[in-house]
mmCIF file of C-alpha atoms in Angstrom:
data_model
loop_
_atom_site.group_PDB
_atom_site.id
_atom_site.type_symbol
_atom_site.label_atom_id
_atom_site.label_comp_id
_atom_site.label_asym_id
_atom_site.label_seq_id
_atom_site.Cartn_x
_atom_site.Cartn_y
_atom_site.Cartn_z
ATOM 1 C CA UNK A 1 2.741 -13.667 5.240
ATOM 2 C CA UNK A 2 -0.096 -15.985 4.137
ATOM 3 C CA UNK A 3 1.993 -18.981 5.228
ATOM 4 C CA UNK A 4 2.586 -17.468 8.669
ATOM 5 C CA UNK A 5 -1.147 -16.726 8.953
ATOM 6 C CA UNK A 6 -1.974 -20.342 8.146
ATOM 7 C CA UNK A 7 0.602 -21.711 10.599
ATOM 8 C CA UNK A 8 -0.668 -19.507 13.447
ATOM 9 C CA UNK A 9 -4.289 -20.438 12.727
ATOM 10 C CA UNK A 10 -3.434 -24.140 12.432
ATOM 11 C CA UNK A 11 -1.601 -24.110 15.765
ATOM 12 C CA UNK A 12 -3.865 -21.833 17.822
ATOM 13 C CA UNK A 13 -7.212 -22.051 15.965
ATOM 14 C CA UNK A 14 -7.543 -18.249 16.352
ATOM 15 C CA UNK A 15 -8.099 -16.495 13.000
ATOM 16 C CA UNK A 16 -7.777 -13.032 14.546
ATOM 17 C CA UNK A 17 -4.390 -13.906 16.052
ATOM 18 C CA UNK A 18 -3.204 -15.209 12.688
ATOM 19 C CA UNK A 19 -4.278 -11.986 10.985
ATOM 20 C CA UNK A 20 -2.591 -9.783 13.568
ATOM 21 C CA UNK A 21 0.684 -11.726 13.599
ATOM 22 C CA UNK A 22 0.711 -12.114 9.820
ATOM 23 C CA UNK A 23 0.253 -8.437 9.060
ATOM 24 C CA UNK A 24 2.640 -7.445 11.851
ATOM 25 C CA UNK A 25 5.424 -9.261 10.058
ATOM 26 C CA UNK A 26 4.982 -7.148 6.913
ATOM 27 C CA UNK A 27 6.976 -4.096 8.121
ATOM 28 C CA UNK A 28 9.761 -6.409 9.271
ATOM 29 C CA UNK A 29 9.874 -8.015 5.838
ATOM 30 C CA UNK A 30 10.033 -4.573 4.225
ATOM 31 C CA UNK A 31 13.010 -3.691 6.435
ATOM 32 C CA UNK A 32 14.824 -6.847 5.325
ATOM 33 C CA UNK A 33 13.946 -6.051 1.701
ATOM 34 C CA UNK A 34 15.184 -2.454 2.205
ATOM 35 C CA UNK A 35 11.912 -1.168 0.794
ATOM 36 C CA UNK A 36 11.449 2.203 2.505
ATOM 37 C CA UNK A 37 8.178 3.021 0.726
ATOM 38 C CA UNK A 38 6.835 -0.396 1.617
ATOM 39 C CA UNK A 39 7.591 0.122 5.294
ATOM 40 C CA UNK A 40 5.297 3.137 5.526
ATOM 41 C CA UNK A 41 2.452 1.373 3.728
ATOM 42 C CA UNK A 42 2.767 -1.812 5.760
ATOM 43 C CA UNK A 43 2.983 0.131 9.030
ATOM 44 C CA UNK A 44 -0.288 1.827 8.123
ATOM 45 C CA UNK A 45 -1.886 -1.510 7.232
ATOM 46 C CA UNK A 46 -0.586 -3.110 10.426
ATOM 47 C CA UNK A 47 -2.001 -0.337 12.574
ATOM 48 C CA UNK A 48 -5.345 -0.479 10.778
ATOM 49 C CA UNK A 49 -5.609 -4.258 11.267
ATOM 50 C CA UNK A 50 -4.707 -3.945 14.948
ATOM 51 C CA UNK A 51 -7.272 -1.156 15.338
ATOM 52 C CA UNK A 52 -9.912 -3.220 13.551
ATOM 53 C CA UNK A 53 -9.170 -6.266 15.726
ATOM 54 C CA UNK A 54 -9.048 -4.400 19.056
ATOM 55 C CA UNK A 55 -12.129 -6.218 20.404
ATOM 56 C CA UNK A 56 -10.647 -9.549 19.316
ATOM 57 C CA UNK A 57 -7.397 -8.640 21.080
ATOM 58 C CA UNK A 58 -9.325 -7.943 24.294
ATOM 59 C CA UNK A 59 -11.065 -11.320 23.988
ATOM 60 C CA UNK A 60 -7.731 -13.066 23.312
ATOM 61 C CA UNK A 61 -6.263 -11.507 26.455
ATOM 62 C CA UNK A 62 -9.342 -12.451 28.484
ATOM 63 C CA UNK A 63 -9.397 -15.968 27.040
ATOM 64 C CA UNK A 64 -12.907 -15.560 25.623
ATOM 65 C CA UNK A 65 -12.107 -15.422 21.878
ATOM 66 C CA UNK A 66 -13.758 -18.289 19.983
ATOM 67 C CA UNK A 67 -11.575 -20.759 18.137
ATOM 68 C CA UNK A 68 -12.323 -22.195 14.713
ATOM 69 C CA UNK A 69 -15.068 -24.785 15.057
ATOM 70 C CA UNK A 70 -16.020 -23.681 18.552
ATOM 71 C CA UNK A 71 -19.766 -23.223 19.000
ATOM 72 C CA UNK A 72 -21.267 -20.116 20.529
ATOM 73 C CA UNK A 73 -22.205 -20.564 24.148
#
């Protein structure tokens, strides 16, 4: 998932989007690995990251989230 995080951040310049997409892929990877215990843990982690980033998600939707290197207005 770190590689996916880096790719998303490099393309979009949004760290929060990279974190959300990166962690969201974890349960999918656990399904492919047939790791049932891992699925539960990664689902919990995914939900906690999404909950933590809820304000960032609102800003992403509204187009007001700052990109890397962007100065505060």
